[in-house]
Short mmCIF file of C-alpha atoms and ligand atoms in Angstrom, two decimals:
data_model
loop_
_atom_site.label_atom_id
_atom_site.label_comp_id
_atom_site.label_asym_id
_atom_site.label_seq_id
_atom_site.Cartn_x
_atom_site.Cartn_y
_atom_site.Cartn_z
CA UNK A 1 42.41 163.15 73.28
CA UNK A 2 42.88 159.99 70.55
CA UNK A 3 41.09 159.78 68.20
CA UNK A 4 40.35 156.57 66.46
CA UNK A 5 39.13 156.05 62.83
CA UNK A 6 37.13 153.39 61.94
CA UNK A 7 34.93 152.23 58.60
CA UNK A 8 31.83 153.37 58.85
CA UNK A 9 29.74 150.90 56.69
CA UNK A 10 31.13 148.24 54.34
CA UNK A 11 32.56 144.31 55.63
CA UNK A 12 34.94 145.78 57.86
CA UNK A 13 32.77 147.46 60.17
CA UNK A 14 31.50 144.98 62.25
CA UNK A 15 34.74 142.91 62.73
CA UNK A 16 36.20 146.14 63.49
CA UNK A 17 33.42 146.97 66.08
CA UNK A 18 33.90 142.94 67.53
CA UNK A 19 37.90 143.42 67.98
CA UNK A 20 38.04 146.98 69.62
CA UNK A 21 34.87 145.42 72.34
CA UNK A 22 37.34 142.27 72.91
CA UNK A 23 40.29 144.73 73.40
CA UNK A 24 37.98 146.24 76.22
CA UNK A 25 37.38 149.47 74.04
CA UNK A 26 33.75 149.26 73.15
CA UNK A 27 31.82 151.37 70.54
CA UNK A 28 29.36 153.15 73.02
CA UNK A 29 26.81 155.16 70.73
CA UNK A 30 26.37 155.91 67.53
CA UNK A 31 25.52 153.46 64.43
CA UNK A 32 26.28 154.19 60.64
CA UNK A 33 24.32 157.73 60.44
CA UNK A 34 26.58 158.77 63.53
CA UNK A 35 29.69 160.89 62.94
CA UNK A 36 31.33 160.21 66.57
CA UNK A 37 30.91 157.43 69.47
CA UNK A 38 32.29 157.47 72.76
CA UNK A 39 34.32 154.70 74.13
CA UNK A 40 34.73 153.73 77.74
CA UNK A 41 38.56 155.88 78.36
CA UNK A 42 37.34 159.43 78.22
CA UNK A 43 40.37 160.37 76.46
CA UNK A 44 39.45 158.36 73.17
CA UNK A 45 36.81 158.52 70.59
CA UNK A 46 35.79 157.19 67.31
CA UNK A 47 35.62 158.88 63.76
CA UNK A 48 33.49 157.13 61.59
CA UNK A 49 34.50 157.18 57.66
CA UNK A 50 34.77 155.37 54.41
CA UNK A 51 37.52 152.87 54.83
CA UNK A 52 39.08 154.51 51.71
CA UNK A 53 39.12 157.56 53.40
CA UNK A 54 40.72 156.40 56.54
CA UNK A 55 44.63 156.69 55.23
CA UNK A 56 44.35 160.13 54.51
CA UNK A 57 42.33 161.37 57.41
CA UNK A 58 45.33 159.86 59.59
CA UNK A 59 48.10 160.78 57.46
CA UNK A 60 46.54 164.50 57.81
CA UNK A 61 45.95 164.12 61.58
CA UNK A 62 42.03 164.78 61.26
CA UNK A 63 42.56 161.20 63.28
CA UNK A 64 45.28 159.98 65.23
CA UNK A 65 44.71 155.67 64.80
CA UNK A 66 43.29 154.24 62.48
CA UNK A 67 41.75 150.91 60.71
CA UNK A 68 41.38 150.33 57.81
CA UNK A 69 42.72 148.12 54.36
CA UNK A 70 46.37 147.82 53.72
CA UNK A 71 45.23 148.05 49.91
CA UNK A 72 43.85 151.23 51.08
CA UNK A 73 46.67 152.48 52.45
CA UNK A 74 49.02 151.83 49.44
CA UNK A 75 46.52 153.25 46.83
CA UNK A 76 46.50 156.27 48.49
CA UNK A 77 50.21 156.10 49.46
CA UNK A 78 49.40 157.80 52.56
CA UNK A 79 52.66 157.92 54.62
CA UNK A 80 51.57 156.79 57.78
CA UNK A 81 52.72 154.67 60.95
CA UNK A 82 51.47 150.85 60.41
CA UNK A 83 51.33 149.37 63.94
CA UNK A 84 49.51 146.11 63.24
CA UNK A 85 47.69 143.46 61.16
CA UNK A 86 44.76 142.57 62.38
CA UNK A 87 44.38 139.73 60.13
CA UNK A 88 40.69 140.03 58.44
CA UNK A 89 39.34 141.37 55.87
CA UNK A 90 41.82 139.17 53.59
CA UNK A 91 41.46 139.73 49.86
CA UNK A 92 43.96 139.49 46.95
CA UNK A 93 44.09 142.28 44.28
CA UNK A 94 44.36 139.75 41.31
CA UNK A 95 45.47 140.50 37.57
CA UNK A 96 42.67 138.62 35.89
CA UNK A 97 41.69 138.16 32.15
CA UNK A 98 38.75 136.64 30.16
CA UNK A 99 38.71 132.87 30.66
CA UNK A 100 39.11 132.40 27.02
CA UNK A 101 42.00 134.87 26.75
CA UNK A 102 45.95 133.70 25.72
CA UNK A 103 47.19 135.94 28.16
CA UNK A 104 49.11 134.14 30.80
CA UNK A 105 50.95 136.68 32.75
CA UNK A 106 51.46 140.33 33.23
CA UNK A 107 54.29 140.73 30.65
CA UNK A 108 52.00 139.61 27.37
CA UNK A 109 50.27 142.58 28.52
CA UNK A 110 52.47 145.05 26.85
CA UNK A 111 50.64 147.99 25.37
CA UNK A 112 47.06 147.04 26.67
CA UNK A 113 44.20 148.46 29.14
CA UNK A 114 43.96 147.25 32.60
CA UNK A 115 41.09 148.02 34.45
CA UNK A 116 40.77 148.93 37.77
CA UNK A 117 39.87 149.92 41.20
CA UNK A 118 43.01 150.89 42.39
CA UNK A 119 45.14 152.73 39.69
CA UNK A 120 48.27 153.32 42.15
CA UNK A 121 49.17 150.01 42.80
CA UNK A 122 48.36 148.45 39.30
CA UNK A 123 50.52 151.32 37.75
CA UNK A 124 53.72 150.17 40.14
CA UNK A 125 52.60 146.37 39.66
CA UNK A 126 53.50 146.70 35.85
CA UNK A 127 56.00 149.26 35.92
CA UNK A 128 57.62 146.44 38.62
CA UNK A 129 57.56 144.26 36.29
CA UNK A 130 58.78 147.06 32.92
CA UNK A 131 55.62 146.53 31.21
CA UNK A 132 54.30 149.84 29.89
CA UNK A 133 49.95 149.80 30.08
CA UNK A 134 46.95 151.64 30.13
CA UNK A 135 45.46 152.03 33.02
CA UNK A 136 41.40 152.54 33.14
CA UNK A 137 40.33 153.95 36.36
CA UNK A 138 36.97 152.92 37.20
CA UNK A 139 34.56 153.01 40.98
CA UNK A 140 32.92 149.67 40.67
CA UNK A 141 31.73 146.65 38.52
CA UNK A 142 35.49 146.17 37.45
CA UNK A 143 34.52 142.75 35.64
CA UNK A 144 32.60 143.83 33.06
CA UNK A 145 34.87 145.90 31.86
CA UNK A 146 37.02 143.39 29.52
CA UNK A 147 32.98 141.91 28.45
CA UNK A 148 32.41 145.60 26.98
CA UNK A 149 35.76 146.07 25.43
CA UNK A 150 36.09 148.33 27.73
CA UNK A 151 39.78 146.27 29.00
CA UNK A 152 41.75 143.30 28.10
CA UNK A 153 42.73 142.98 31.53
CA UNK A 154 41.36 144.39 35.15
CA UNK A 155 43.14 144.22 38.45
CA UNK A 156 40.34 143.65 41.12
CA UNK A 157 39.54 142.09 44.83
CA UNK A 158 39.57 138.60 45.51
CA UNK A 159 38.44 136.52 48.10
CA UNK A 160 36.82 133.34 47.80
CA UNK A 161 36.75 134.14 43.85
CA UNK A 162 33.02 133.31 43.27
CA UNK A 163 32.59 136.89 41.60
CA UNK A 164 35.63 136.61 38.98
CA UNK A 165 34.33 132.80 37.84
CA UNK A 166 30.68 134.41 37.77
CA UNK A 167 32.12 137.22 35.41
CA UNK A 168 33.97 134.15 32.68
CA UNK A 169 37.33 135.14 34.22
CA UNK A 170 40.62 134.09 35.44
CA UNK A 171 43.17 135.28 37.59
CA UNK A 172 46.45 135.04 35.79
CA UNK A 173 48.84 136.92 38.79
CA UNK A 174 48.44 137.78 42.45
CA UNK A 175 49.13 142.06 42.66
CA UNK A 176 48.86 142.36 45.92
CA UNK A 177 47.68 140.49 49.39
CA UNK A 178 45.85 142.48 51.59
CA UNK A 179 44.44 142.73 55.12
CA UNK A 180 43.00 144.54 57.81
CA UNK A 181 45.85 146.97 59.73
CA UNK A 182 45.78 148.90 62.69
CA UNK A 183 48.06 152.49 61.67
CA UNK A 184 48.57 155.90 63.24
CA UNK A 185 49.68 159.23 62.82
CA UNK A 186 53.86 159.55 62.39
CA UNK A 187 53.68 162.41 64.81
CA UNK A 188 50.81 161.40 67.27
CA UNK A 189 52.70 158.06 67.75
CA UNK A 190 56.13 159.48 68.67
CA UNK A 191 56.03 159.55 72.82
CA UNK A 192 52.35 159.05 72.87
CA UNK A 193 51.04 156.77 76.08
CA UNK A 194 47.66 156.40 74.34
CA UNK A 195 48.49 155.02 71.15
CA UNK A 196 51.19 152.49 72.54
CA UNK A 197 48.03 150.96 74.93
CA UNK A 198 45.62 150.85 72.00
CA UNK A 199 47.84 148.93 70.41
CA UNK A 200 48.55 146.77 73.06
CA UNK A 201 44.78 145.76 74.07
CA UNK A 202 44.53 145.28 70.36
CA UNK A 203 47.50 142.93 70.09
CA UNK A 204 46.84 141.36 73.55
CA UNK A 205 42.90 139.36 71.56
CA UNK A 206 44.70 138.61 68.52
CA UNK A 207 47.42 136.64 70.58
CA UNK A 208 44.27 135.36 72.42
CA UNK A 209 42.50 133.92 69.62
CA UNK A 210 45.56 131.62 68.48
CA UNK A 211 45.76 130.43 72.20
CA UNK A 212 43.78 127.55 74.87
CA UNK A 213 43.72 127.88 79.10
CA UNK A 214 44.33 123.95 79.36
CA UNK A 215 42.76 122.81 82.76
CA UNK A 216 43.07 119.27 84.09
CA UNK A 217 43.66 116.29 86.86
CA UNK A 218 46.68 114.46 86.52
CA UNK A 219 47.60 111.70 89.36
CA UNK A 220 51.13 112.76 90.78
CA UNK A 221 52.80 109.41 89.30
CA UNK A 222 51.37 110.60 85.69
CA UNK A 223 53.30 114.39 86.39
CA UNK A 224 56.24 114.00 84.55
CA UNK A 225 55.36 112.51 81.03
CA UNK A 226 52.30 114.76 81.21
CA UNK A 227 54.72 117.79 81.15
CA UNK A 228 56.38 116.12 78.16
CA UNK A 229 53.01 116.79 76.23
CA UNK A 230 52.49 120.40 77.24
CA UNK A 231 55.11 122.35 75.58
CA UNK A 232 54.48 125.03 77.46
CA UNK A 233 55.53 128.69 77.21
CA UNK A 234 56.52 129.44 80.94
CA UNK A 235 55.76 125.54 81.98
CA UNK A 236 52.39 124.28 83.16
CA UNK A 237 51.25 125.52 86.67
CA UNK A 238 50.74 122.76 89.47
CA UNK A 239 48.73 122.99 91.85
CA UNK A 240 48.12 120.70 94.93
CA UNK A 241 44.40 119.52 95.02
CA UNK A 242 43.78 120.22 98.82
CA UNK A 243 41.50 116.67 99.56
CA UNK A 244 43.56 114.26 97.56
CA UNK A 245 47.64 113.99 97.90
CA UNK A 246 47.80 111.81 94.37
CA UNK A 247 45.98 114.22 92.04
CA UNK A 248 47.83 117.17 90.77
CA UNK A 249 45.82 120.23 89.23
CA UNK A 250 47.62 121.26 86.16
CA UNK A 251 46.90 124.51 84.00
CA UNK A 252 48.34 125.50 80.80
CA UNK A 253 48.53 127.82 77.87
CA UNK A 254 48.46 125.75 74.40
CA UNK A 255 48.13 126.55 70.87
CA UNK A 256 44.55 126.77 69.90
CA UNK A 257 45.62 124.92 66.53
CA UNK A 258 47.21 121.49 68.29
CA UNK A 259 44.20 121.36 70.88
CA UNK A 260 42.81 118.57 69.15
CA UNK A 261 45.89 116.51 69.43
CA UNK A 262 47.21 117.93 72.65
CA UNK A 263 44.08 116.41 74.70
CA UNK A 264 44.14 113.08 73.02
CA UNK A 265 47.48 112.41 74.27
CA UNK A 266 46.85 114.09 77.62
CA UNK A 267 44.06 111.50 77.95
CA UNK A 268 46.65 108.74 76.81
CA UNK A 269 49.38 110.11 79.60
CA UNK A 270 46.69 110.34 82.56
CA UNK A 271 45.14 113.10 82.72
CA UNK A 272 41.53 113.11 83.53
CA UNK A 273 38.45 116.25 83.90
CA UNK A 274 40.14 118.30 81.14
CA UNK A 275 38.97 121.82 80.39
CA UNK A 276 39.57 123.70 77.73
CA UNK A 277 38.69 127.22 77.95
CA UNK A 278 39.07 130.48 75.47
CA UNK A 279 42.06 133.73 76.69
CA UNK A 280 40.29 136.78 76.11
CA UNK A 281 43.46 138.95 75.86
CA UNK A 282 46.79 138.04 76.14
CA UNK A 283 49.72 140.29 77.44
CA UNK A 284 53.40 139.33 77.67
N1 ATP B 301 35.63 140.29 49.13
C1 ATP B 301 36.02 141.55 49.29
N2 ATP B 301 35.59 142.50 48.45
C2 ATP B 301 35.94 143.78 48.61
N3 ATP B 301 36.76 144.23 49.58
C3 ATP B 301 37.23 143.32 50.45
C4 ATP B 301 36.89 141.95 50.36
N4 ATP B 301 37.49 141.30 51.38
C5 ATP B 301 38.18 142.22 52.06
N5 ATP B 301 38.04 143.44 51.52
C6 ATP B 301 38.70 144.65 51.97
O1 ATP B 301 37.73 145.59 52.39
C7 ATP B 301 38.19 146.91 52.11
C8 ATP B 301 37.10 147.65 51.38
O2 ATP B 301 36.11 147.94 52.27
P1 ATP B 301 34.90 148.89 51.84
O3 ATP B 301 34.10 149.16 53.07
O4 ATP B 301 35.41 150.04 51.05
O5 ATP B 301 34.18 147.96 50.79
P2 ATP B 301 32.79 147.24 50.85
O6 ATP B 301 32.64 146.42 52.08
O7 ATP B 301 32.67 146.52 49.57
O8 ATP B 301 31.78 148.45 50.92
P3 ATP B 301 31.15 149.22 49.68
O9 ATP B 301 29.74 148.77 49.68
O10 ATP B 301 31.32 150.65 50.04
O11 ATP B 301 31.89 148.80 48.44
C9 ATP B 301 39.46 146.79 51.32
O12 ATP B 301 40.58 147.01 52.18
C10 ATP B 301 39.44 145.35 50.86
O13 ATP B 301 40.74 144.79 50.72
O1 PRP B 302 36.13 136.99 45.45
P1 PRP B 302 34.79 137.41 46.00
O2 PRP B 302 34.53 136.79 47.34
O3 PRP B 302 33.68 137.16 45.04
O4 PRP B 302 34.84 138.99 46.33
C1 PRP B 302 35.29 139.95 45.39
C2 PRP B 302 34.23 140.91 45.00
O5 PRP B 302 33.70 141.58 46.13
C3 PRP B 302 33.80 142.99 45.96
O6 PRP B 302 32.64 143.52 45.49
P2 PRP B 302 31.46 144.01 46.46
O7 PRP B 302 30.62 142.85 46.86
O8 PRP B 302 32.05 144.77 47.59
O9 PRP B 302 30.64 144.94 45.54
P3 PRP B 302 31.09 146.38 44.98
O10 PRP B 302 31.89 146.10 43.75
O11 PRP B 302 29.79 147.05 44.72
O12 PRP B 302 31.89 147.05 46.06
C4 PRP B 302 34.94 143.15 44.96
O13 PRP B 302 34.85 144.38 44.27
C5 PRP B 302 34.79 141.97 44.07
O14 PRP B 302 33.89 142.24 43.04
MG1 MG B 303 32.70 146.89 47.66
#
C-alpha cells in the first residue's frame, strides 16, 4: 500500500486534486474534514495534511509520496527523495524592506532583525552571504512587522507582489524560488513499482500540457515543404485519405507554445481542415 500526501486546505489543494485526476489517479471521497480518500488503484490512498506538514510526515514514513512546497521542504530540511516539479504554486521568498528604507541589499543588513515565516532558510540566506542577523520567527502577517518596529527587514512569499506594495514595501533580494514538487520516502522509493508509476502518470500531463495533436489535409504535391514546418519529434504521421489519391492526412505532435505560428505557415504551405487538439498524458 502507497500512500500519498497531499495539502489538505490552502492554494495548493485544488491544483493538486486537478493534476493527480489528469494523471488518471482521482481523489474518490473525502473533502477537507476527511482524513483519508480512496483512489481508483486499490493499492494507493491519500493522507490529507497541512502542506507544512507534508515534508516531515514523508521523511518519517507516516506517508510514502508526497506534494507539497519546495519552500516547505527546505524549512523543515526534511531529507527526503524529490522526484518532480510540478510547476505551480510559484512564489518567491523575497528579502523586502520599508519602501522608504536605504537598505539596498542583504549585506547593509548587518546586525539587524529579519522577520519571518521561514527562519531556516533566512538564517542560511544571510549566513550565505556572512552577514550575522536576528532572526524574528513569526506564523503570519509578516509585513507589519517592520510598521511596528517589530523588524527592519522580513523575508516573506511573493507572487504577483500586490501584498508587499499594499504593506509600503520593497523587495530588495530574491531568497529563494519556489514551487510545487512531487517527493517520496528515501526508503519507500528504492525498488518500489508504485512510486516509479505515480511518478510517471504525473510526469506523463505535465509533458502534455506543453504539447498540441496537430491534425490536417495536405495535397500530396504540398508533402514535402509541409514537413519542413513540422519539426517533429518522431516525424509527422501520413496517412492515405482512402477517397482522394492527392490529399494526404498528416498528424503531429507540436509545441503548445509555437501553435500560433506553426498553423499560419501550415496554411501558407497547403495545408487545409487543421485541427488542433489538447494530449492528455504523454509517455515516452
Ligand atoms: N501567493 C502565495 N502565498 C503563499 N503561499 C504561496 C503563494 N503562492 C504559492 N505558495 C506556496 O504555497 C505553499 C503554502 O501553502 P499553504 O496551504 O500552507 O498556504 P495557504 O494557501 O496560504 O494556506 P493558509 O491559509 O493555511 O495560509 C508554500 O509552498 C508556498 O510557496
Ligand atoms: O505576492 P502576493 O500575490 O500578494 O502573495 C503573497 C502573500 O500571500 C500570502 O498570504 P496569504 O494570502 O496566504 O495569507 P496568510 O498570510 O494568512 O497565509 C503570503 O503570506 C503573502 O502575504
Ligand atoms: Mg497563507
Amino acid at each position: 500500500m502507497i500512500r500519498i500526501a497531499i495539502p489538505n486546505k490552502g492554494r495548493l489543494h485544488d491544483p493538486t486534486v486537478s493534476l493527480l485526476k489528469e494523471a488518471g489517479l482521482p481523489v474518490l471521497e473525502g473533502g477537507t474534514r476527511k482524513l483519508f480518500a480512496k483512489t481508483t488503484d486499490p493499492e494507493i490512498t491519500y493522507l490529507f495534511a497541512r502542506a507544512a506538514d507534508i515534508p516531515e510526515y514523508v521523511q518519517d514514513g507516516a506517508a510514502d509520496v508526497g506534494i507539497t512546497g519546495l519552500d516547505l521542504i527546505h524549512e523543515t530540511e526534511s531529507d527526503v527523495e524529490i522526484l518532480l516539479d510540478l510547476k505551480f504554486g510559484g512564489a518567491n521568498l523575497v528579502l523586502a524592506v520599508p519602501e522608504d528604507s536605504p537598505i539596498t541589499s542583504a549585506k547593509e543588513l548587518e546586525g539587524m532583525r529579519v522577520a519571518t515565516e521561514f527562519p531556516n532558510i533566512t538564517a542560511k540566506y544571510f549566513e550565505n552571504q556572512g552577514v550575522k542577523i536576528e532572526v524574528i520567527k513569526v506564523s503570519g502577517a509578516c509585513e507589519m512587522t517592520p510598521h511596528v518596529g517589530i523588524a527592519d527587514a522580513i523575508v516573506d512569499i511573493s507572487s504577483s507582489g500586490t501584498t508587499l506594495v499594499t504593506n509600503h514595501l520593497k523587495m530588495i533580494e530574491k531568497a529563494f524560488t519556489s514551487s510545487v514538487y512531487l517527493i517520496a520516502n528515501k526508503k519507500t522509493t528504492e525498488n518500489n513499482d508504485k512510486i516509479g508509476q505515480i511518478r510517471t502518470a504525473v510526469e506523463s500531463v505535465l509533458r502534455a500540457k506543453g504539447k498540441r495533436y496537430l491534425m490536417m489535409n495536405v495535397p500530396a504535391d504540398s508533402l514535402e515543404i509541409v514537413k519542413k514546418v513540422l519539426p517533429g519529434m518522431a516525424g509527422p504521421t501520413v496517412m492515405k485519405v482512402e477517397s482522394d489519391d492527392s490529399i494526404l492526412a498528416v498528424h503531429a505532435v507540436v509545441d503548445a507554445g509555437s501553435i500560433f505560428a506553426t498553423v499560419d505557415e501550415l496554411k501558407k504551405a497547403g495545408a487545409k481542415d487543421i485541427l488542433v487538439v489538447p494530449i492528455e498524458r504523454m509517455m515516452p
